[in-house]
Amino acid sequence: MKSALKEIAVGFNSLITGMRITLGQFFKRSVTLQYPHESLKMSERFRGHIELVKDPATGKAICYACKLCERACPSDCIIVEGAKLDGAKKRSVTTYQLDFTKCSLCGSCVEACRDGAIRFSHDYNLASLSKEEFVMDLFKRLETEREEEERREGKPASAVPVAVKPEAAQPAAGQTKVEVK
Amino acid sequence: MTEKADFLTGDVAAGQPPRETFVLNLGPQHPATHGVLRVKMTMDGEYIVRAEPVCGYIHRMQEKMGENRTYAQFLPNTSRIDYLSAMTYTHAFVGAVERAAKIPVPPRAEYIRVITSELNRISSHLVWWGAFLLDLGGFTPLLYAFDDREKILDLLEAITGARLTYCYYRFGGLCNDVDDSFIKGTREFVAHMRPRLKMYRGLVTENIIFRKRLEGIGPISQEMCRKYGATGPVIRGSGVSYDVRRVEPYSAYPEFDFEIPTFPGGDSMARYLVRMEEMVQSLRIIEQALDKLPAGPVMADKVPRVLKLPAGDYCYAVEAARGRFAVRIVSDNKEIPYRVKLRTPSLSNLSLFEEASKGMLLPDALALMGSLDLVIPDIDR
Amino acid sequence: MKAFPASEIIVSAIFILCLATTGLGALIAALSVRIIRSVCGLAICCIGLAGLYYFLHSPFLALMEILIYVGAVCVTIVFAIMLAEPDEQPQPDRHGANILWGGIALTVSVALLWGLWRLSCEADFTSPPNLMTDGSIRAIGISLLTTYSLAFELISLVLFVAILGALAIARTGRTKP
Amino acid sequence: MDDALFGDLIYIFAFCLGGLVFAAGPFVVVHLLAARKTRNVSNKTQQAIECGIDPIGDAWIRYSAVYYLYALVFVAFAVDVLFLIPVAVVYNREFPIRDFVELLIFVGILSLVIVYAWKKGVFEWKRRKTIPNS
Amino acid sequence: MNPAVPEIPGDSPLKAAQAPAEQAAVTPAVAPWPNPLAHLQIPFRAVDYEVKGYHLEVTVAPGEVVAVATQLDKEGLALDTITGVDWMAEGQMEVVYDYFHLAKPLRVVVRTRIPRDKPEIDTISGVFPGANWHERETHDFFGIKFLGHPDLTPFLLPEDATYHPLRKDFVA
Amino acid sequence: MNETPLYDRPEIYFAAAAFLLAVGIFGLIRRRTLIGMLISGELIFSAATLNVMAFNRFRAPDPAVGQIFVLFIMGLAAAEVGIALSIIIAVYRNYRSVKTKELSELNG
Amino acid sequence: MMQSLSGFIAGFWQFIASLWPEPLRLVLFLGGIMAFVGLNAAYLVWVERKGAARFQRRPGPTEVGYAGLLQPIADAVKLLTKQLIVPAGVDATLFRAAPLMVMAPALMSLAVIPFSDVLSARNINVGLLMIFAFGSINVMALMLGGWSSRNKYAIISAARIVSQNVAYEIPMLLVVITMVMVTGTMNLSDIVKAQAGPFWHWNLFKVWVNPLMPVTFLIFYICMLAETNRAPFDMAEAESELVAGAYTEYSGMGFGVFFMAEYANILLGCSLATVLFLGGWQSPIGIWSGVVWFLLKLYFLVFSVVWIRWTFPRTQFYGLLNLSWKILIPVSLFTLILSSAMLKLIKPFAA
Amino acid sequence: MEAPEDNSQLLKDCSPYVKFAKLDELLALGRANSLWPLTFGLACCAIEMMAAGASRFDLARFGAEVFRPSPRQADVMIVAGTVNKKMAAAIKTLYDQMPEPKWVIAMGNCAISGGPFVFPGQYAVIEGVDKLFPVDVFIPGCPPRPEALIEGLLKLEEKLTGKRRWPVVKPE
Ligand code: SF4
Ligand code: SF4
Ligand code: SF4
């Protein structure tokens, strides 16, 4: 009888303890990152899909279509085509097709490339209504990006010193940044 | 469907009325099975006559894939077998390859492997803890656990670039070194986690409802663990101090002082306590490893770009969050392995469920299943 | 009762509804093939009966009827159905027998009705005694504590014995294979 | 004609109707608005839910509810308790100790039920070592 | 138990590796010596743990796996896993049983070979109930029949699967 | 229409009770299962209580007595249901059936 | 213009009111309580979601309307447009009737709750008993809903719910009988009136009537949680075992109505607790009593229900049955005897 | 197996009785802001789905935290993980059991195309759930970050209502 009463008392006490703990949390600040209004800065090593790296000198892709990455990829997501352009010493890439829907973000390709011609992008929030959107031609992407930049800057791209790590696009209005804790 | 009809109707032939049992299907889409396990339960009212797990709903050909891609290409797959403790799984695979190819791993790399593995173990246990509580109907602990887990993920993402499927270890070391902010962050995390664990104790471990649901429920004997090859917290919850980190020490583990928590109860509570205690021990290991972290490279010097292992078979076992994970590579001296066998802890741990759950009540059996900490792709591979 | 316009009609309508509910429930209870519907029928019938009790100036009994029959008896029967007899096989249609037994049942009840009718006709009913409203429950309580105290204790004893018996029987059944 | 009695009745009845309307109203709206076309792929919309698997065996089976014994105890117990209600209403009156004694005996017998059921192990939920009915 | 190891026809690439590797660079962290199972009749070979990842191995005739399992069970070892290897070139299937000890650093590998065109072997699920699933899985993957196994229905493959994907001649 | 409203006329109640009785008897005879018979039995009980209540109301010597009487009937009915159901369960457990026909076949 | 219009409306109003005061009152109260239930069901869900979020340190619904206030509306609109699936082979009549039969009794029971001394739809003398009677219809309906779904989870869950509800009905009744004994009436308004005055006149604190009064309240509260199938007794939705329990087969609005009924029942349970123990509309300081106090107490109780739900794991269902039979019933029997003894033995001497 | 069709058309077809554009818009808004997902995790991505529901990312903000275990009460099925052939029938059943209108989000590369588990001669994995039923939103990644899942939900809302209420986040 006594032990039963004691058990009830201890049990009741444990319930009170639990409720006290949750109430304590109730009054604490929320830990939520309000995503579309604020977003994380991806860490430098964040692995999004891969993207081609621009040669800061020329503004063109460094890649010369050696296909090492293509071979290293376990999921066969990369198809690189290259051609030797007139007057160029090396081959240069003409299509760099990435089927991101098969990629496992393993990094084999980036490690395989000896020239650092590809790297991981920081696109972490892709979503689309069609899956074709993720079979992308990285080369074209790079080119359009370059053209856009040229248009924006109003200068030939070659003169623009492009940082290897491009500055972030302007955050949308009202958007705050939260650093990785 | 190979339905064994005799269970319901078989006796009719013998002139006896059918039994009062019915078949209850849990899964593949069931909140309690954490993924796509299916448990076919023959029930007698609330009592389980036979609970037969049906696996394979997420069989992903991991072993087949091992046979058709190079060692380096297979590496990312290892983090998708048990995605909750991806580091340790990668560890086993790189360990096996390193063992076979005799690649020496620099000590700094081993230390960082230990740190990240233990962080990963904590995050895995946290997910288990939350999900287990979710099984028992408590939702809030899950979110607390995920909140703490996010801190680990932030740390690991900063060095590996991924939150879950880290592909961080390489044959001969790591793909990149850690920086000071990681070390600082890890120390902060350790300091943060200790009081949190205390809070967990107050919120859950001592809770009377919780204790009533676990204490004495779902006993698994030592003998049963041995017969079924159960490892990890399951066997330690039965009082056997079996831990690969102790019995077959690997990596830098011999250099740390830590305990193998065991509880003799064999019930769900014992398994629960083992995991809670393991988190404490993991914190200890991390702290020690951070203190002793040697300088130096994180990658072995000469790792051949194209790996070919000498013919033969090689094993490597690690203590993953769920128990003993072993890789067996059979090589015929080619670029791609001849056979890769993945011995996963969840498979063995679950295989005892059928026997352990006989005659139990449904909710108790599900608590037992939760306490086994299953990751279904780890069973199905 | 002037608060509601046409209250007479409303109340009468409710009364007819109660009657209909009772009858309908009884019919469902006795005739439906599916046994669980019979229980529903019983429950419906009891709700209707509760209404009738209400009209007999005993709200207390009306509520007790619901509490005991719907809340306890029907629920237990449903349990028993789950345990023992999920469904009755549809009866092979034997109209003859149905009509025969229906006839017999009808005869008996008509006889009874007639008897009661006679009884009520012979007795001279003036306007019904308008004695009980709320006081009934107090009256019951007081009589239970005084005049009928023995019965009060007895009923608990009866129920106790019933439980003893029920448990004993149910459990012996259990041990046998 | 009893004003209070039938007033109550009309209220109860009105609320009953109201409740039914309140609960049924949404369904009417649903019938106007609900989607009708379907994108089904394997015509299993009507199949009972069993975690994505085709159910094995009917659900209307002999389901041996273990709480059956509880239900048995409950019937008698609930009825017993209900007998207390009229007594309780008038209990608080200037009357002798006899009331109390009566109540005590009643509740005492009532308690015996629990004691008996407890002793008989109705409230025990042991794991079944043997497979039942085999 | 027959102490003579039956000669396995066909030369496997394993043969070369089965000799204890003397050239182990590091001394074993935990020495497996003396062989704790030396008193058994099973002719265990010691291998260098640092190279292979296990301590003892033995190749037995297919008919002996149950006896070996019984012996190891008595010694308090636990079943780690069972797997197959398809040596198509040699027309053989290898069945590998891994055991581990619960307290001592001791891992034991038992191998046996069966003909590929008639892959049948006794089940050890009578000794280790945990072998049930491992054998089912091996049956799934290699089509190896475990005689006396309670239930060899597909485990990881769909219920109606008839293929054995880990055979080397498997095409989807 | 009569002066007395419908609900104050005893015949109606008697008729209702008689109807319940008829249905109950019919069910008791026609039902194939013990539980079905039990349900019909409950109907008969209800008929009885309704009669008692009607008499109590319209020929009431003391308003409490009839109600107490009905109360006891209800109590007894509950007890009866408890016992009957446990018997049914016991029968079922022994014979795997609660169908009266099958039961009689089993016995004889 | 406005003046005359409002004047006209007021005049019309008075005309109607003078003509049929009672029916108007009835319609008003019916509408009011329906609105009360509808609003509360919707916004208690919001409170629940927001509260849960706070306990878990997240903001909860924020994006749909200010602070997520339109979230219940969006849910309602969504539910209204969902297809209603009546699975093959179910008992369609019972399947469709069950949600109605769960909702209606809750609404009926609210009719007797006195929100203040004037705000009470109908002051019925046996009000307390009525609530329990209708509650038992509710139980039956839930069971039939589960059974008619012809789904194993639903059936198991229904059996559990019912055995749980009946088990907790007994201690609850015993507690209520104790309270009836103390107050000597089953009229809810009278019960509140008996607690007039400062807060130590509330039944909860009447320790001189029964020293175990707080325990009695606790028992009532626990039973209330169990009767409304709330965590930690939420067998109805023991999702980790039985998918969605008794509601597994209910889609769209069918589920929505069950959901509303659940909240209506919580409301009812908390109201009852307020009336029986916390002095209903009485203010704790003895003056300015009114409906505000009632609502304050009611929502405090509702909040505690939410709080408990997001703190504890679910009980074993047999543990829960045993809690009732082994602890609550004996204790409530004891309190019953204790207060009857106090009434008969102590009070005469105290007076 | 149907080809995925234009959803706006479908929605119109779904409510033939509704002729008022405004009401349609209201309904779409209601649906879009009360997307209850089915509790259904398959593999690694499911953990990220849970993480998205957890405090850090909090799907509740969009009213989408009500994970319903029964398909009858769910509006959107988030296929988070690998679907293999054994699972395909079950997942199709679940899809069917959801009441209209219903949506599917394919989360992770496995659900989109079989992801890393596709190789010539593979025998188990369904190469994209859009082969089983119409998929509305694709979220690539392995696994996608929780933000991507939120983005996917926003995309779905955008698809339903025709406009985006939230800022577009440029990754950095
Ligand atoms: S990250 Fe891996 S899977 Fe993705 S493209 Fe590169 S190599 Fe292929
Ligand atoms: S990205 Fe690098 S590895 Fe790939 S083709 Fe270009 S240069 Fe070669
Ligand atoms: S996409 Fe990647 S993370 Fe997601 S389930 Fe597939 S393997 Fe796992």
PDB file of C-alpha atoms in Angstrom, chain D residues 1 6 62 64-65 68 72 75-76 79 83 86 133, chain F residues 7 71-72 74-75 78 82 85-86 89 92-93 96:
ATOM      1  CA  MET D   1     -49.788  20.903 -19.788  1.00  0.00           C
ATOM      2  CA  PHE D   6     -42.331  20.550 -22.232  1.00  0.00           C
ATOM      3  CA  ARG D  62     -14.410 -12.439 -34.582  1.00  0.00           C
ATOM      4  CA  SER D  64     -11.611 -11.181 -29.431  1.00  0.00           C
ATOM      5  CA  ALA D  65     -11.573  -8.003 -27.478  1.00  0.00           C
ATOM      6  CA  TYR D  68     -14.609  -7.900 -22.753  1.00  0.00           C
ATOM      7  CA  LEU D  72     -18.959  -7.089 -18.173  1.00  0.00           C
ATOM      8  CA  VAL D  75     -22.384  -2.940 -17.160  1.00  0.00           C
ATOM      9  CA  ALA D  76     -23.213  -3.901 -13.672  1.00  0.00           C
ATOM     10  CA  VAL D  79     -25.914   0.590 -13.359  1.00  0.00           C
ATOM     11  CA  PHE D  83     -28.618   4.068  -8.578  1.00  0.00           C
ATOM     12  CA  PRO D  86     -31.219   9.898  -6.817  1.00  0.00           C
ATOM     13  CA  ASN D 133      -6.721 -21.638 -29.104  1.00  0.00           C
TER      14      ASN D 133
ATOM     15  CA  TYR F   7     -49.362  11.944 -25.030  1.00  0.00           C
ATOM     16  CA  LEU F  71     -35.382   1.315 -12.076  1.00  0.00           C
ATOM     17  CA  PHE F  72     -35.093  -2.131 -10.596  1.00  0.00           C
ATOM     18  CA  MET F  74     -33.479  -1.844 -15.559  1.00  0.00           C
ATOM     19  CA  GLY F  75     -30.976  -2.974 -13.006  1.00  0.00           C
ATOM     20  CA  ALA F  78     -28.432  -5.036 -16.928  1.00  0.00           C
ATOM     21  CA  GLY F  82     -24.142  -9.300 -18.194  1.00  0.00           C
ATOM     22  CA  LEU F  85     -23.464 -12.310 -22.539  1.00  0.00           C
ATOM     23  CA  SER F  86     -20.944 -14.126 -20.456  1.00  0.00           C
ATOM     24  CA  ILE F  89     -19.158 -16.012 -24.688  1.00  0.00           C
ATOM     25  CA  TYR F  92     -18.967 -19.549 -28.113  1.00  0.00           C
ATOM     26  CA  ARG F  93     -15.631 -20.457 -26.686  1.00  0.00           C
ATOM     27  CA  ARG F  96     -17.281 -21.812 -31.669  1.00  0.00           C
TER      28      ARG F  96
END
